[in-house]
Amino acid sequence: MAERTATDGQLKPATAPAAIDHVDVWVFDLDNTLYPASCDLFAQIDDKMRSFITELLGCDDIRAREVQKGFFLSHGTTLRGLMDFHGVDPHDFLAHCHAIDHSVVPPSPALDRALHALEGRKLIFTNGSVRHAEAVVERLGVAHHFEDIFDILGDRPLPGLLPTTAFAGIRGFDTI
């Protein structure tokens, strides 16, 4: 949060609104949230998922895409479907899918300042891997703000449910 002062036009940290001044833990979604969607990292990851499935099943790109999207819809993630139906090692899948060009993520001094202005613990949750998240926040120049990263390999009770309170031992009403 920042505000422009009337006298010099410079961005200065704003006072937290009363509705969030009790927050002591901030959980940030990584993908297309901390970095701009215009970086198009997911297009690279999507291509990597398709190539992984093509190789795994010995099928063409069209069939691989059907499998990929089918598992996403039926299992919440492509990875969960591949694990359940094909015994895929999640570490192998994530290593393959996140071997992408992170150089398209630009540094973000504005994000650095905004994170600095937030008091409390800062955590990241990602449907990707810790290694992917680390690469992104390093490129953004904001890695030093985050205490921990929780990835898709963490325990998820059901597809689509995020363990936003259980994964860090935090209380939901003190967390955004």
PDB file of N, CA and C in Angstrom, residues 4-5 14 16 22 24 31 48 50 54 57 62 75 80 89-90 107 112 118 120 136 139 142 156 159-162 176:
ATOM      1  N   ARG A   4       0.476   8.784  -2.758  1.00  0.00           N
ATOM      2  CA  ARG A   4       1.254   9.917  -3.244  1.00  0.00           C
ATOM      3  C   ARG A   4       0.970  11.107  -2.347  1.00  0.00           C
ATOM      4  N   THR A   5       2.015  11.760  -1.920  1.00  0.00           N
ATOM      5  CA  THR A   5       1.808  12.957  -1.108  1.00  0.00           C
ATOM      6  C   THR A   5       1.544  14.138  -2.023  1.00  0.00           C
ATOM      7  N   ALA A  14       1.462   3.951   2.929  1.00  0.00           N
ATOM      8  CA  ALA A  14       0.212   4.419   3.528  1.00  0.00           C
ATOM      9  C   ALA A  14       0.000   3.700   4.854  1.00  0.00           C
ATOM     10  N   ALA A  16      -2.038   1.360   7.181  1.00  0.00           N
ATOM     11  CA  ALA A  16      -2.949   0.252   6.894  1.00  0.00           C
ATOM     12  C   ALA A  16      -4.358   0.605   7.340  1.00  0.00           C
ATOM     13  N   HIS A  22      -4.806  -5.674  11.839  1.00  0.00           N
ATOM     14  CA  HIS A  22      -4.561  -6.808  12.734  1.00  0.00           C
ATOM     15  C   HIS A  22      -3.804  -7.943  12.044  1.00  0.00           C
ATOM     16  N   ASP A  24      -1.120 -10.265  10.685  1.00  0.00           N
ATOM     17  CA  ASP A  24       0.302 -10.451  10.951  1.00  0.00           C
ATOM     18  C   ASP A  24       0.930 -11.518  10.056  1.00  0.00           C
ATOM     19  N   ASP A  31       1.734 -17.338  -8.771  1.00  0.00           N
ATOM     20  CA  ASP A  31       1.554 -17.411 -10.215  1.00  0.00           C
ATOM     21  C   ASP A  31       0.558 -16.379 -10.747  1.00  0.00           C
ATOM     22  N   LYS A  48       5.455 -27.455 -21.527  1.00  0.00           N
ATOM     23  CA  LYS A  48       6.263 -28.485 -20.863  1.00  0.00           C
ATOM     24  C   LYS A  48       5.383 -29.625 -20.339  1.00  0.00           C
ATOM     25  N   ARG A  50       2.554 -30.609 -21.603  1.00  0.00           N
ATOM     26  CA  ARG A  50       2.133 -31.366 -22.783  1.00  0.00           C
ATOM     27  C   ARG A  50       3.268 -32.268 -23.278  1.00  0.00           C
ATOM     28  N   THR A  54       3.158 -36.301 -23.550  1.00  0.00           N
ATOM     29  CA  THR A  54       3.425 -36.912 -24.861  1.00  0.00           C
ATOM     30  C   THR A  54       4.472 -38.013 -24.730  1.00  0.00           C
ATOM     31  N   LEU A  57       3.073 -41.030 -22.345  1.00  0.00           N
ATOM     32  CA  LEU A  57       2.046 -41.889 -22.928  1.00  0.00           C
ATOM     33  C   LEU A  57       2.346 -42.319 -24.363  1.00  0.00           C
ATOM     34  N   ILE A  62      -2.150 -33.520 -29.491  1.00  0.00           N
ATOM     35  CA  ILE A  62      -3.599 -33.336 -29.308  1.00  0.00           C
ATOM     36  C   ILE A  62      -4.102 -34.222 -28.175  1.00  0.00           C
ATOM     37  N   HIS A  75      -9.276 -33.722 -11.415  1.00  0.00           N
ATOM     38  CA  HIS A  75      -8.448 -33.917 -10.225  1.00  0.00           C
ATOM     39  C   HIS A  75      -7.946 -32.625  -9.591  1.00  0.00           C
ATOM     40  N   ARG A  80      -1.924 -34.231 -10.139  1.00  0.00           N
ATOM     41  CA  ARG A  80      -2.650 -35.210  -9.315  1.00  0.00           C
ATOM     42  C   ARG A  80      -3.180 -36.348 -10.193  1.00  0.00           C
ATOM     43  N   ASP A  89       6.073 -39.578 -10.650  1.00  0.00           N
ATOM     44  CA  ASP A  89       6.768 -38.964  -9.516  1.00  0.00           C
ATOM     45  C   ASP A  89       6.605 -37.448  -9.641  1.00  0.00           C
ATOM     46  N   PRO A  90       6.002 -36.807  -8.644  1.00  0.00           N
ATOM     47  CA  PRO A  90       5.747 -35.365  -8.760  1.00  0.00           C
ATOM     48  C   PRO A  90       7.017 -34.532  -8.904  1.00  0.00           C
ATOM     49  N   PRO A 107      12.570  -7.291 -12.943  1.00  0.00           N
ATOM     50  CA  PRO A 107      12.646  -6.804 -11.562  1.00  0.00           C
ATOM     51  C   PRO A 107      11.477  -5.851 -11.294  1.00  0.00           C
ATOM     52  N   ASP A 112       8.802  -4.490  -4.482  1.00  0.00           N
ATOM     53  CA  ASP A 112       9.740  -4.503  -3.362  1.00  0.00           C
ATOM     54  C   ASP A 112       9.326  -3.472  -2.306  1.00  0.00           C
ATOM     55  N   LEU A 118       4.459  -3.700   4.218  1.00  0.00           N
ATOM     56  CA  LEU A 118       3.569  -4.606   4.945  1.00  0.00           C
ATOM     57  C   LEU A 118       4.279  -5.176   6.159  1.00  0.00           C
ATOM     58  N   GLY A 120       4.596  -7.843   9.231  1.00  0.00           N
ATOM     59  CA  GLY A 120       4.208  -9.222   9.488  1.00  0.00           C
ATOM     60  C   GLY A 120       4.962 -10.202   8.604  1.00  0.00           C
ATOM     61  N   VAL A 136      11.442 -17.099  -9.545  1.00  0.00           N
ATOM     62  CA  VAL A 136      10.598 -15.935  -9.832  1.00  0.00           C
ATOM     63  C   VAL A 136      10.886 -14.794  -8.867  1.00  0.00           C
ATOM     64  N   ARG A 139      14.161 -13.095  -9.562  1.00  0.00           N
ATOM     65  CA  ARG A 139      14.064 -12.198 -10.723  1.00  0.00           C
ATOM     66  C   ARG A 139      13.341 -10.902 -10.351  1.00  0.00           C
ATOM     67  N   VAL A 142      12.592  -9.637  -4.848  1.00  0.00           N
ATOM     68  CA  VAL A 142      11.828  -9.554  -3.600  1.00  0.00           C
ATOM     69  C   VAL A 142      11.993 -10.785  -2.709  1.00  0.00           C
ATOM     70  N   ARG A 156      -2.507 -31.466   0.502  1.00  0.00           N
ATOM     71  CA  ARG A 156      -3.771 -30.822   0.129  1.00  0.00           C
ATOM     72  C   ARG A 156      -4.880 -31.830   0.399  1.00  0.00           C
ATOM     73  N   PRO A 159      -8.740 -31.817  -3.968  1.00  0.00           N
ATOM     74  CA  PRO A 159      -8.418 -30.926  -5.088  1.00  0.00           C
ATOM     75  C   PRO A 159      -9.152 -29.600  -4.954  1.00  0.00           C
ATOM     76  N   GLY A 160      -8.436 -28.523  -5.194  1.00  0.00           N
ATOM     77  CA  GLY A 160      -9.054 -27.204  -5.158  1.00  0.00           C
ATOM     78  C   GLY A 160      -9.034 -26.531  -3.807  1.00  0.00           C
ATOM     79  N   LEU A 161      -8.711 -27.259  -2.745  1.00  0.00           N
ATOM     80  CA  LEU A 161      -8.666 -26.649  -1.417  1.00  0.00           C
ATOM     81  C   LEU A 161      -7.225 -26.337  -1.057  1.00  0.00           C
ATOM     82  N   LEU A 162      -6.983 -25.113  -0.678  1.00  0.00           N
ATOM     83  CA  LEU A 162      -5.635 -24.712  -0.294  1.00  0.00           C
ATOM     84  C   LEU A 162      -5.501 -24.757   1.219  1.00  0.00           C
ATOM     85  N   ILE A 176      -4.077 -12.730   5.597  1.00  0.00           N
ATOM     86  CA  ILE A 176      -4.626 -12.345   4.290  1.00  0.00           C
ATOM     87  C   ILE A 176      -3.736 -12.971   3.246  1.00  0.00           C
TER      88      ILE A 176
END
